[in-house]
CSV table of C-alpha atoms in Angstrom, one decimal:
chain,number,residue,atom,x,y,z
Y,28,MET,CA,81.2,92.5,111.0
Y,29,LEU,CA,80.0,95.4,108.8
Y,30,ARG,CA,79.5,99.0,109.8
Y,31,LEU,CA,77.6,101.0,107.2
Y,32,SER,CA,76.8,104.6,107.1
Y,33,PHE,CA,75.4,107.0,104.7
Y,34,ILE,CA,74.0,110.5,104.7
Y,35,LEU,CA,71.3,111.9,102.4
Y,36,ASN,CA,71.1,115.6,101.9
Y,37,ILE,CA,68.2,116.4,99.7
Y,38,ARG,CA,67.4,119.9,98.7
Y,39,PRO,CA,65.0,121.4,96.2
Y,40,SER,CA,67.9,122.3,93.8
Y,41,SER,CA,70.4,119.5,94.5
Y,42,ARG,CA,70.8,116.1,96.0
Y,43,GLN,CA,74.0,115.1,97.8
Y,44,ILE,CA,74.7,111.5,98.8
Y,45,ILE,CA,77.7,110.8,101.0
Y,46,TYR,CA,78.4,107.1,101.5
Y,47,SER,CA,81.0,105.4,103.5
Y,48,SER,CA,81.4,101.7,104.1
Y,49,ARG,CA,83.8,100.3,106.7
Y,50,PHE,CA,84.5,96.6,107.4
Y,51,THR,CA,86.2,95.4,110.6
Y,52,HIS,CA,88.2,93.0,108.3
Y,53,SER,CA,89.2,92.9,104.7
Y,54,ILE,CA,86.4,91.9,102.3
Y,55,TYR,CA,89.0,90.0,100.1
Y,56,PRO,CA,91.3,87.1,101.1
Y,57,LEU,CA,94.8,88.3,102.2
Y,58,THR,CA,97.6,88.2,99.7
Y,59,ILE,CA,101.3,88.0,100.1
Y,60,ARG,CA,101.7,91.4,98.6
Y,61,GLU,CA,99.5,92.8,101.3
Y,62,VAL,CA,101.6,91.1,103.8
Y,63,TYR,CA,104.7,92.8,102.5
Y,64,ASP,CA,102.9,96.1,102.3
Y,65,LYS,CA,101.2,96.0,105.7
Y,66,LYS,CA,103.7,93.9,107.7
Y,67,PRO,CA,101.2,92.5,110.3
Y,68,LEU,CA,104.0,91.3,112.6
Y,69,ASN,CA,103.1,89.0,115.5
Y,70,GLN,CA,99.5,88.7,114.1
Y,71,SER,CA,97.7,85.5,113.1
Y,72,ILE,CA,97.1,85.6,109.3
Y,73,ASN,CA,95.6,83.2,106.7
Y,74,LEU,CA,97.0,82.7,103.2
Y,75,ILE,CA,96.4,80.5,100.2
Y,76,GLY,CA,99.0,79.9,97.5
Y,77,TYR,CA,101.2,77.6,95.5
Y,78,LEU,CA,104.4,75.9,96.8
Y,79,LEU,CA,107.5,76.8,94.8
Y,80,ASN,CA,109.7,74.7,97.0
Y,81,VAL,CA,109.6,72.3,99.9
Y,82,ARG,CA,112.7,71.8,102.0
Y,83,LYS,CA,113.0,69.5,105.0
Y,84,LEU,CA,115.7,70.0,107.6
Y,85,LYS,CA,116.1,68.2,111.0
Y,86,THR,CA,113.5,69.8,112.9
Y,87,HIS,CA,111.5,72.0,110.5
Y,88,TYR,CA,109.9,72.2,107.0
Y,89,PHE,CA,110.6,75.3,104.9
Y,90,LEU,CA,107.9,76.0,102.3
Y,91,ASP,CA,108.1,78.8,99.6
Y,92,LEU,CA,104.7,80.2,99.2
Y,93,PHE,CA,103.7,82.1,96.1
Y,94,ASP,CA,100.3,83.5,95.1
Y,95,GLY,CA,101.0,85.7,92.1
Y,96,SER,CA,100.2,89.0,93.9
Y,97,LEU,CA,103.8,90.3,94.2
Y,98,THR,CA,105.0,93.1,91.9
Y,99,ASN,CA,108.6,91.9,92.2
Y,100,ASN,CA,108.1,88.3,91.0
Y,101,GLN,CA,111.3,87.0,92.5
Y,102,LYS,CA,109.8,87.2,96.0
Y,103,HIS,CA,107.8,84.7,97.9
Y,104,LEU,CA,106.9,84.2,101.5
Y,105,GLN,CA,108.7,81.5,103.5
Y,106,VAL,CA,106.5,79.4,105.7
Y,107,VAL,CA,108.2,77.6,108.6
Y,108,ALA,CA,106.6,74.5,110.0
Y,109,SER,CA,107.8,72.3,112.9
Y,110,LEU,CA,108.1,68.6,112.2
Y,111,ASN,CA,106.7,67.8,115.6
Y,112,ASN,CA,103.6,69.8,115.1
Y,113,HIS,CA,103.0,68.9,111.5
Y,114,PRO,CA,103.8,65.1,111.0
Y,115,ASP,CA,101.7,64.9,107.8
Y,116,LEU,CA,103.5,67.4,105.6
Y,117,PRO,CA,105.5,65.0,103.5
Y,118,HIS,CA,102.4,64.9,101.1
Y,119,LEU,CA,103.1,68.6,100.2
Y,120,ILE,CA,105.0,68.9,96.9
Y,121,TYR,CA,106.0,71.6,94.3
Y,122,GLY,CA,103.0,73.0,92.6
Y,123,CYS,CA,100.4,72.0,95.2
Y,124,SER,CA,98.0,74.6,96.6
Y,125,ILE,CA,97.6,75.0,100.3
Y,126,ASN,CA,95.9,77.0,103.0
Y,127,VAL,CA,98.1,78.1,105.8
Y,128,GLN,CA,97.3,79.8,109.1
Y,129,GLY,CA,100.0,81.1,111.2
Y,130,LYS,CA,101.9,84.1,112.9
Y,131,LEU,CA,104.1,86.6,110.9
Y,132,VAL,CA,107.4,87.1,112.7
Y,133,ARG,CA,110.7,88.7,112.0
Y,134,SER,CA,113.2,86.3,110.3
Y,135,ASN,CA,116.8,85.8,111.3
Y,136,HIS,CA,117.8,85.2,107.7
Y,137,PRO,CA,119.7,88.2,106.3
Y,138,LYS,CA,117.9,87.9,102.9
Y,139,GLN,CA,114.2,87.9,104.1
Y,140,GLU,CA,112.4,90.4,106.2
Y,141,PHE,CA,110.0,88.0,107.9
Y,142,GLU,CA,108.5,84.5,107.8
Y,143,LEU,CA,105.2,82.9,108.6
Y,144,GLN,CA,105.3,80.4,111.5
Y,145,ALA,CA,102.6,77.8,110.5
Y,146,GLU,CA,100.0,76.8,113.0
Y,147,THR,CA,97.8,74.9,110.6
Y,148,ILE,CA,98.4,73.8,107.0
Y,149,SER,CA,95.9,72.1,104.8
Y,150,LEU,CA,96.2,70.8,101.3
Y,151,ILE,CA,93.8,72.3,98.8
Y,152,ASN,CA,94.9,70.4,95.6
Y,153,SER,CA,97.9,68.2,95.0
Y,154,CYS,CA,99.9,68.5,91.9
Y,155,ASP,CA,101.0,65.9,89.4
Y,156,ALA,CA,104.6,67.2,89.6
Y,157,SER,CA,106.1,64.6,87.1
Y,158,ASN,CA,103.7,65.9,84.3
Y,159,TYR,CA,103.5,69.5,85.5
Y,160,PRO,CA,105.1,71.6,82.7
Y,161,LEU,CA,106.4,74.4,84.9
Y,162,LYS,CA,109.3,72.6,86.4
Y,163,PRO,CA,111.0,74.0,89.6
Y,164,LYS,CA,114.1,76.3,89.1
Y,165,SER,CA,114.0,75.6,85.3
Y,166,GLU,CA,114.4,78.4,82.8
Y,167,GLN,CA,111.1,79.5,81.4
Y,168,THR,CA,110.7,81.3,78.1
Y,169,LEU,CA,107.7,82.8,76.4
Y,170,LEU,CA,107.8,80.2,73.7
Y,171,MET,CA,107.9,77.4,76.2
Y,172,LEU,CA,105.0,78.9,78.1
Y,173,ARG,CA,102.9,79.3,74.9
Y,174,LYS,CA,102.5,75.6,74.8
Y,175,ASP,CA,100.6,75.5,77.9
Y,176,GLU,CA,98.3,78.6,77.6
Y,177,HIS,CA,96.0,77.5,80.5
Y,178,LEU,CA,98.9,77.2,82.9
Y,179,ARG,CA,101.3,80.0,81.9
Y,180,LEU,CA,99.9,82.6,84.3
Y,181,ARG,CA,101.4,80.7,87.2
Y,182,SER,CA,104.8,81.6,85.7
Y,183,PRO,CA,106.5,84.8,86.9
Y,184,LEU,CA,107.5,85.7,83.4
Y,185,ALA,CA,104.0,85.5,82.0
Y,186,GLN,CA,102.6,87.3,85.1
Y,187,VAL,CA,104.9,90.2,84.3
Y,188,VAL,CA,103.6,90.4,80.8
Y,189,PHE,CA,100.0,90.4,81.8
Y,190,ARG,CA,100.5,92.8,84.6
Y,191,LEU,CA,101.9,95.2,82.0
Y,192,ARG,CA,98.9,94.6,79.9
Y,193,SER,CA,96.6,95.4,82.8
Y,194,GLN,CA,98.5,98.6,83.5
Y,195,LEU,CA,98.2,99.5,79.8
Y,196,MET,CA,94.5,99.2,79.9
Y,197,PHE,CA,94.2,101.2,83.1
Y,198,SER,CA,96.5,104.0,81.7
Y,199,LEU,CA,94.4,104.3,78.6
Y,200,TYR,CA,91.2,104.7,80.7
Y,201,GLU,CA,92.9,107.4,82.8
Y,202,TYR,CA,94.1,109.3,79.7
Y,203,PHE,CA,90.8,109.5,78.1
Y,204,TYR,CA,89.0,110.3,81.3
Y,205,LYS,CA,91.4,113.2,81.9
Y,206,HIS,CA,90.7,114.4,78.3
Y,207,ASN,CA,86.9,114.3,78.7
Y,208,PHE,CA,86.2,111.5,76.4
Y,209,VAL,CA,83.1,109.3,76.6
Y,210,GLN,CA,83.7,105.6,76.5
Y,211,ILE,CA,81.4,103.7,74.1
Y,212,GLN,CA,80.9,100.0,73.7
Y,213,THR,CA,80.4,99.5,69.9
Y,214,PRO,CA,78.7,96.4,68.6
Y,215,CYS,CA,80.6,93.2,67.9
Y,216,LEU,CA,77.9,92.0,65.5
Y,217,THR,CA,77.7,94.1,62.3
Y,218,ARG,CA,76.4,94.2,58.7
Y,219,ASN,CA,79.5,96.1,57.6
Y,220,ASP,CA,83.0,95.3,56.6
Y,221,CYS,CA,84.5,98.6,57.7
Y,222,GLU,CA,87.9,98.0,56.2
Y,223,GLY,CA,86.6,96.5,53.0
Y,224,GLY,CA,89.2,93.7,53.1
Y,225,GLY,CA,86.7,90.9,53.1
Y,226,GLU,CA,88.5,89.1,55.9
Y,227,THR,CA,85.4,88.8,58.1
Y,228,PHE,CA,83.8,86.0,60.1
Y,229,ARG,CA,80.3,85.3,58.9
Y,230,ILE,CA,77.6,84.4,61.4
Y,231,GLN,CA,76.3,81.0,60.2
Y,232,PRO,CA,72.6,80.0,59.9
Y,233,TYR,CA,71.2,78.0,62.8
Y,234,LYS,CA,69.3,74.8,62.5
Y,235,SER,CA,65.7,74.8,63.8
Y,236,GLN,CA,65.2,72.1,66.5
Y,237,THR,CA,61.6,71.4,65.4
Y,238,THR,CA,62.0,71.5,61.6
Y,239,GLN,CA,65.8,70.8,61.2
Y,240,VAL,CA,65.8,73.6,58.5
Y,241,GLU,CA,68.6,76.1,58.5
Y,242,LYS,CA,67.5,79.6,59.2
Y,243,GLU,CA,69.3,83.0,59.3
Y,244,TYR,CA,69.1,84.4,62.9
Y,245,PHE,CA,69.1,88.0,61.5
Y,246,ASN,CA,67.2,89.3,58.5
Y,247,ASP,CA,70.6,90.1,56.8
Y,248,GLN,CA,74.0,88.7,56.6
Y,249,VAL,CA,75.9,89.6,59.8
Y,250,TYR,CA,79.6,89.4,60.6
Y,251,LEU,CA,81.9,89.7,63.6
Y,252,THR,CA,83.2,93.2,63.6
Y,253,VAL,CA,86.7,94.1,62.2
Y,254,SER,CA,86.4,97.7,63.5
Y,255,GLY,CA,84.0,99.7,65.4
Y,256,GLN,CA,84.9,103.0,63.7
Y,257,LEU,CA,81.7,103.6,61.8
Y,258,HIS,CA,79.6,103.2,64.8
Y,259,LEU,CA,82.0,105.2,66.9
Y,260,GLU,CA,81.5,108.2,64.5
Y,261,THR,CA,77.9,108.4,65.7
Y,262,ALA,CA,79.2,108.9,69.2
Y,263,ALA,CA,81.8,111.5,68.1
Y,264,ASN,CA,79.0,113.4,66.4
Y,265,GLY,CA,77.0,113.3,69.7
Y,266,PHE,CA,79.7,113.8,72.3
Y,267,GLY,CA,82.6,115.3,70.4
Y,268,ARG,CA,85.2,113.0,71.9
Y,269,ALA,CA,84.6,109.2,72.0
Y,270,TYR,CA,86.6,106.0,72.2
Y,271,THR,CA,86.0,102.4,72.3
Y,272,LEU,CA,88.2,99.5,73.6
Y,273,ASN,CA,86.6,96.3,72.3
Y,274,PRO,CA,87.6,92.9,70.8
Y,275,ALA,CA,87.9,92.8,67.0
Y,276,PHE,CA,87.9,89.8,64.6
Y,277,ARG,CA,89.7,89.2,61.4
Y,278,ALA,CA,89.5,86.0,59.4
Y,279,ASP,CA,93.3,86.3,58.4
Y,280,LYS,CA,95.0,83.1,57.5
Y,281,ASN,CA,98.5,84.7,58.1
Y,282,LEU,CA,100.5,82.7,60.6
Y,283,SER,CA,103.1,85.4,61.2
Y,284,ARG,CA,104.1,86.6,64.7
Y,285,PHE,CA,102.0,89.7,64.3
Y,286,HIS,CA,98.5,88.3,63.4
Y,287,LEU,CA,95.6,87.1,65.4
Y,288,ALA,CA,92.0,86.3,64.5
Y,289,GLU,CA,90.8,87.9,67.7
Y,290,PHE,CA,92.5,90.8,69.2
Y,291,TRP,CA,91.7,94.0,71.2
Y,292,MET,CA,91.4,97.4,69.4
Y,293,LEU,CA,91.5,100.9,70.8
Y,294,GLU,CA,89.6,103.2,68.5
Y,295,VAL,CA,89.4,106.9,69.0
Y,296,GLU,CA,87.2,109.5,67.2
Y,297,VAL,CA,87.2,113.3,67.7
Y,298,ALA,CA,85.0,115.9,66.3
Y,299,GLY,CA,86.6,119.1,65.1
Y,300,PHE,CA,89.8,117.8,63.5
Y,301,THR,CA,90.0,119.4,60.1
Y,302,LYS,CA,93.7,119.1,59.5
Y,303,LEU,CA,95.8,115.9,59.4
Y,304,ASP,CA,98.5,117.4,61.5
Y,305,GLN,CA,96.0,117.8,64.4
Y,306,LEU,CA,95.2,114.1,64.4
Y,307,LEU,CA,98.9,113.1,64.2
Y,308,ASN,CA,99.8,115.3,67.2
Y,309,ALA,CA,97.0,113.8,69.3
Y,310,TYR,CA,98.1,110.4,68.3
Y,311,ILE,CA,101.6,110.9,69.4
Y,312,ASP,CA,100.6,112.6,72.7
Y,313,LEU,CA,98.6,109.5,73.5
Y,314,LEU,CA,101.4,107.0,72.7
Y,315,ARG,CA,104.0,109.1,74.7
Y,316,THR,CA,101.8,109.6,77.7
Y,317,ILE,CA,100.8,106.0,78.0
Y,318,ALA,CA,104.3,104.6,77.5
Y,319,ILE,CA,105.8,107.0,80.1
Y,320,ASP,CA,103.0,106.1,82.5
Y,321,ILE,CA,103.6,102.4,82.2
Y,322,TYR,CA,107.4,102.8,82.6
Y,323,SER,CA,106.9,104.9,85.8
Y,324,LYS,CA,104.5,102.5,87.4
Y,325,CYS,CA,106.0,99.2,86.3
Y,326,SER,CA,109.8,99.5,86.8
Y,327,GLU,CA,110.0,96.1,88.5
Y,328,GLU,CA,108.3,94.4,85.6
Y,329,PHE,CA,110.7,95.9,83.0
Y,330,LYS,CA,113.6,94.9,85.1
Y,331,TYR,CA,112.3,91.4,85.2
Y,332,LEU,CA,111.9,91.3,81.4
Y,333,SER,CA,115.4,92.7,80.9
Y,334,LYS,CA,116.8,89.8,83.1
Y,335,ASN,CA,115.1,87.5,80.7
Y,336,ASN,CA,116.7,89.1,77.6
Y,337,ILE,CA,113.5,91.0,76.6
Y,338,GLN,CA,114.6,94.6,75.9
Y,339,SER,CA,112.3,97.5,75.2
Y,340,THR,CA,114.9,99.2,73.1
Y,341,HIS,CA,112.7,100.8,70.3
Y,342,ILE,CA,110.1,102.4,72.6
Y,343,ASN,CA,113.0,104.1,74.6
Y,344,ARG,CA,114.2,105.6,71.4
Y,345,PHE,CA,110.8,106.6,70.3
Y,346,LEU,CA,110.4,108.5,73.6
Y,347,GLN,CA,113.6,110.3,73.0
Y,348,GLN,CA,112.6,111.4,69.5
Y,349,ASN,CA,111.8,115.1,69.3
Y,350,ASP,CA,109.3,114.4,66.6
Y,351,CYS,CA,108.3,111.6,64.4
Y,352,PRO,CA,109.1,112.2,60.6
Y,353,ARG,CA,106.2,112.5,58.2
Y,354,ILE,CA,106.6,111.4,54.7
Y,355,SER,CA,104.0,111.2,51.9
Y,356,TYR,CA,103.1,108.0,50.1
Y,357,GLU,CA,104.7,109.4,47.0
Y,358,GLU,CA,107.9,110.1,48.8
Y,359,ALA,CA,108.0,106.6,50.3
Y,360,VAL,CA,107.6,105.1,46.8
Y,361,LYS,CA,110.5,107.1,45.6
Y,362,TYR,CA,112.7,105.8,48.3
Y,363,LEU,CA,111.7,102.2,47.5
Y,364,ARG,CA,112.3,102.7,43.8
Y,365,ASN,CA,115.8,104.1,44.5
Y,366,SER,CA,116.7,100.9,46.4
Y,367,VAL,CA,118.2,97.7,45.1
Y,368,ASP,CA,115.5,95.4,46.3
Y,369,PHE,CA,112.4,97.4,45.6
Y,370,HIS,CA,113.2,99.3,42.4
Y,371,ASN,CA,110.2,97.7,40.6
Y,372,PHE,CA,107.6,98.9,43.1
Y,373,PRO,CA,104.4,99.3,41.1
Y,374,ASP,CA,102.2,102.3,40.6
Y,375,ASN,CA,99.6,102.7,43.4
Y,376,GLY,CA,101.0,99.6,45.1
Y,377,ASP,CA,100.4,98.8,48.7
Y,378,PHE,CA,103.2,98.4,51.1
Y,379,THR,CA,104.2,95.2,52.5
Y,380,ARG,CA,106.0,94.5,55.9
Y,381,ALA,CA,109.3,94.2,53.9
Y,382,HIS,CA,108.7,97.7,52.4
Y,383,GLU,CA,107.9,99.1,55.8
Y,384,ASN,CA,110.9,97.5,57.4
Y,385,TYR,CA,113.2,98.9,54.7
Y,386,LEU,CA,111.8,102.3,55.0
Y,387,CYS,CA,112.1,102.3,58.8
Y,388,GLU,CA,115.6,100.7,59.1
Y,389,THR,CA,117.4,102.1,56.1
Y,390,ILE,CA,115.7,105.4,55.4
Y,391,MET,CA,114.6,106.4,58.8
Y,392,ASN,CA,117.5,104.9,60.8
Y,393,ASN,CA,115.1,102.9,63.0
Y,394,GLN,CA,112.9,105.8,64.0
Y,395,ALA,CA,109.2,105.6,64.2
Y,396,PHE,CA,107.5,107.6,61.4
Y,397,PHE,CA,104.3,108.4,59.6
Y,398,ILE,CA,103.4,107.7,56.0
Y,399,ILE,CA,100.6,110.1,54.9
Y,400,ASN,CA,98.3,110.9,52.1
Y,401,TYR,CA,97.8,107.5,50.3
Y,402,PRO,CA,96.1,107.3,46.8
Y,403,LYS,CA,92.4,107.2,47.5
Y,404,ASN,CA,92.0,103.9,45.6
Y,405,LEU,CA,94.0,102.1,48.2
Y,406,LYS,CA,92.0,103.2,51.1
Y,407,PRO,CA,88.4,102.8,52.4
Y,408,PHE,CA,85.5,104.9,51.3
Y,409,TYR,CA,85.2,106.9,54.5
Y,410,MET,CA,88.5,108.7,54.4
Y,411,SER,CA,88.5,112.4,53.5
Y,412,ILE,CA,89.6,113.2,50.0
Y,413,ASN,CA,92.4,115.8,49.7
Y,414,ASP,CA,92.1,118.9,47.4
Y,415,ASP,CA,94.2,117.1,44.7
Y,416,ASP,CA,91.2,114.6,44.3
Y,417,ALA,CA,93.8,111.8,44.1
Y,418,THR,CA,94.8,111.2,47.7
Y,419,VAL,CA,93.2,111.0,51.1
Y,420,ALA,CA,94.1,112.6,54.4
Y,421,ASN,CA,95.3,109.5,56.2
Y,422,PHE,CA,98.3,108.0,58.0
Y,423,ASP,CA,100.0,104.8,58.8
Y,424,PHE,CA,102.4,104.9,61.8
Y,425,ILE,CA,105.4,102.7,61.2
Y,426,PHE,CA,107.3,101.4,64.3
Y,427,PRO,CA,110.6,99.6,64.4
Y,428,SER,CA,110.4,95.7,64.6
Y,429,ILE,CA,106.6,96.0,64.3
Y,430,GLY,CA,105.8,97.7,61.0
Y,431,GLU,CA,102.5,99.3,60.9
Y,432,LEU,CA,101.4,99.9,64.4
Y,433,SER,CA,98.4,102.1,63.7
Y,434,GLY,CA,96.3,103.7,61.0
Y,435,GLY,CA,94.0,106.7,60.9
Y,436,SER,CA,92.4,109.4,58.9
Y,437,LEU,CA,90.2,112.4,58.7
Y,438,ARG,CA,86.7,111.1,57.8
Y,439,GLU,CA,84.9,112.3,54.8
Y,440,HIS,CA,82.2,114.7,56.3
Y,441,ARG,CA,81.0,116.2,53.0
Y,442,PHE,CA,77.7,114.5,52.0
Y,443,GLU,CA,78.1,114.5,48.3
Y,444,ASN,CA,81.7,113.2,48.4
Y,445,LEU,CA,80.7,110.4,50.7
Y,446,LYS,CA,77.6,109.5,48.7
Y,447,LEU,CA,79.7,109.2,45.5
Y,448,SER,CA,82.2,106.9,47.3
Y,449,LEU,CA,79.3,104.7,48.7
Y,450,ASP,CA,77.7,104.6,45.3
Y,451,GLU,CA,81.0,103.5,43.7
Y,452,PHE,CA,81.3,100.5,46.0
Y,453,ASP,CA,77.6,99.8,46.0
Y,454,LEU,CA,77.2,100.4,49.8
Y,455,THR,CA,74.7,103.2,49.9
Y,456,HIS,CA,71.8,100.9,50.8
Y,457,ASP,CA,73.6,99.2,53.6
Y,458,LEU,CA,75.2,102.3,55.0
Y,459,GLN,CA,72.4,104.8,54.6
Y,460,TRP,CA,72.5,105.4,58.4
Y,461,TYR,CA,76.2,106.3,58.1
Y,462,LEU,CA,75.3,108.7,55.2
Y,463,ASP,CA,72.6,110.2,57.4
Y,464,LEU,CA,75.3,111.5,59.8
Y,465,ARG,CA,76.2,114.0,57.0
Y,466,ARG,CA,72.7,114.4,55.7
Y,467,PHE,CA,71.4,115.7,59.2
Y,468,GLY,CA,74.2,118.2,60.0
Y,469,GLY,CA,77.2,116.2,61.0
Y,470,MET,CA,80.6,117.5,62.1
Y,471,PRO,CA,84.1,116.8,60.7
Y,472,THR,CA,85.8,114.0,62.6
Y,473,GLY,CA,89.1,112.2,62.6
Y,474,GLY,CA,90.3,109.2,64.3
Y,475,PHE,CA,92.5,106.1,64.5
Y,476,GLY,CA,92.8,102.6,65.7
Y,477,LEU,CA,95.5,101.0,67.8
Y,478,GLY,CA,95.8,97.3,68.4
Y,479,ILE,CA,96.5,96.6,72.1
Y,480,GLU,CA,98.6,93.5,71.4
Y,481,ARG,CA,100.9,95.3,68.9
Y,482,PHE,CA,101.2,98.3,71.2
Y,483,LEU,CA,102.2,96.0,74.1
Y,484,MET,CA,104.8,94.4,71.9
Y,485,ALA,CA,106.2,97.8,71.0
Y,486,ILE,CA,106.4,98.8,74.7
Y,487,THR,CA,108.0,95.7,76.0
Y,488,GLY,CA,110.1,94.4,73.1
Y,489,ILE,CA,108.2,91.0,73.1
Y,490,ASP,CA,108.4,89.7,69.6
Y,491,ASN,CA,105.3,87.5,69.2
Y,492,VAL,CA,101.7,88.7,69.6
Y,493,ARG,CA,100.7,85.3,70.9
Y,494,ASP,CA,102.6,86.0,74.1
Y,495,VAL,CA,100.6,89.1,75.1
Y,496,ILE,CA,97.0,87.8,74.9
Y,497,LEU,CA,95.8,85.1,77.3
Y,498,PHE,CA,94.3,82.6,74.8
Y,499,PRO,CA,95.5,83.5,71.3
Y,500,ARG,CA,93.2,82.7,68.4
Y,501,TYR,CA,94.7,82.4,64.9
Y,502,TYR,CA,94.3,80.3,61.8
Y,503,GLN,CA,93.7,76.6,62.7
Y,504,HIS,CA,94.1,77.3,66.5
Y,505,CYS,CA,91.4,78.0,69.1
Y,506,ASP,CA,92.4,76.1,72.2
Y,507,GLY,CA,90.9,76.6,75.5
C-alpha cells in the first residue's frame, strides 16, 4: 500500500516543490542488520540468506543465517526450527540459500539477544558443499579468496574490505560536495595519451559483416584513457573546481602487487592555484579528512582486519604527522648518491620503487613525504615550467610500503610555453583544443590524481592491489 503526497507552490518569481512519499511497508527486502537495528520483537518477519551452520539437537534445528548486511561480520541471526513442524529440513546444508518466515523473540542464550522462531522455511538454492571453496569455520585469507573472485564477497573478510571501499567512495563525494566542487564524468575513449608513457590500450578495427573488411570505427586512432586530466581542465576553466572519479586503463605488463590494467582514479583540478604549496596543502587536507572520516565510521571493520593480522600502521602514523616533509628532486638525488646501494644514480634519472622505498624508510624514517620540482624532461608537456626553466612545478607523494601514491602539478597556463612543449612532442595538431583553453583566456589551474585502490591499501594496510578491487584485471588475467 502506497501513500503519495506532494505540494506544488508556484509563484511568478519562484517554484517550490515539496514531495513526500510514505510506504506502509519497506520497499526493500528486510535484512538481518535491520532486524538488529529495529528489533521487531514478537512480529512476523521474512528473511533470505545463506546458512553458515546447521545443527540438529533432539527436538530442534538451529540454523545460523547470514546475509552480508551486518557491519560486525562476526554476527549472524539464529533460526530455530522444530523437528515436528519441519520434517524436511535435512536437505539444508552449509552454503545453501533459504527463505525463512517466522517470529522474532527474545533468546535465552546469554550470547545472543534474540532468535527467529521459524514458521516456514523454503530452499532457494542448494550448495555443492564438497566443492564450495569457502569451507565452514576454516581460516580465510585474502590470498585464498583471490582464487575465487566471483565468490569471495560471501566471505566476511572480503566484505569488510569492500565495505571500506564503499565508505571511501562516499566520503570522497561528501568532501567535494562540501567544498563546492562539480563532479564531471570525463570520457573513457580518447585520442590522447595524457601521461606520454605509451602504455595505452588501442581500440581495434572492427570487421564489416557485409564486406568482411576491417574498418576503423572512429576517424582517428582511439585509446582507452589513462587519465582524464586534460578533459578535466576544461571543467576547471568553466566551474573553477572540478573532479572526476572514473576507471582508467594502462597496458602495463608489470605483475607486481601494485599494478592493474584497469583501476579507478580520482582526479582533481582547481582554478586559481598559482603556487605549488597551495596544491600540496589541498592534497594533504583531502587525504587527512577522508582517512579520519573512514576511521570514525568503520571502526568495526578495522577491528576485524586487525584480528586477521592486517594492520593500518602507516596511515595512523601519517595522521599523527604535523606536516609531510617536502624535498626537491635534486635533494632526493643527493641522498641516493650518498648511499651505498644507489651511489651511481644517473643524471636526470627517474626514481624506481627501490629508490622511493630507500628515501622513505632510511631518510624519512618511514614518514610520508613529497618530492617536488622534477626536471622538465622527465615529466609530461602540460606541467608548469619553473622560473629556472629546467624544472616543473610538480609533486610525487611517497607513502610507506606503497611508494608513489599520487602525482600532481600546476598546469602550464601560458600559451606560448605550452605551444612550444606541444610542438616539441609533435602534439599541437591533436591537442589544438587543449591549447585553445589558453588561447581564449584560460585560468591557471593545478591538480592531482589519486588511485583509489592504492589509497585503500594505504588506509587498510592490505598489501596487494588485487584484494581491493572486485575483478582485478592485469597482464594475462581477465577472469569473470
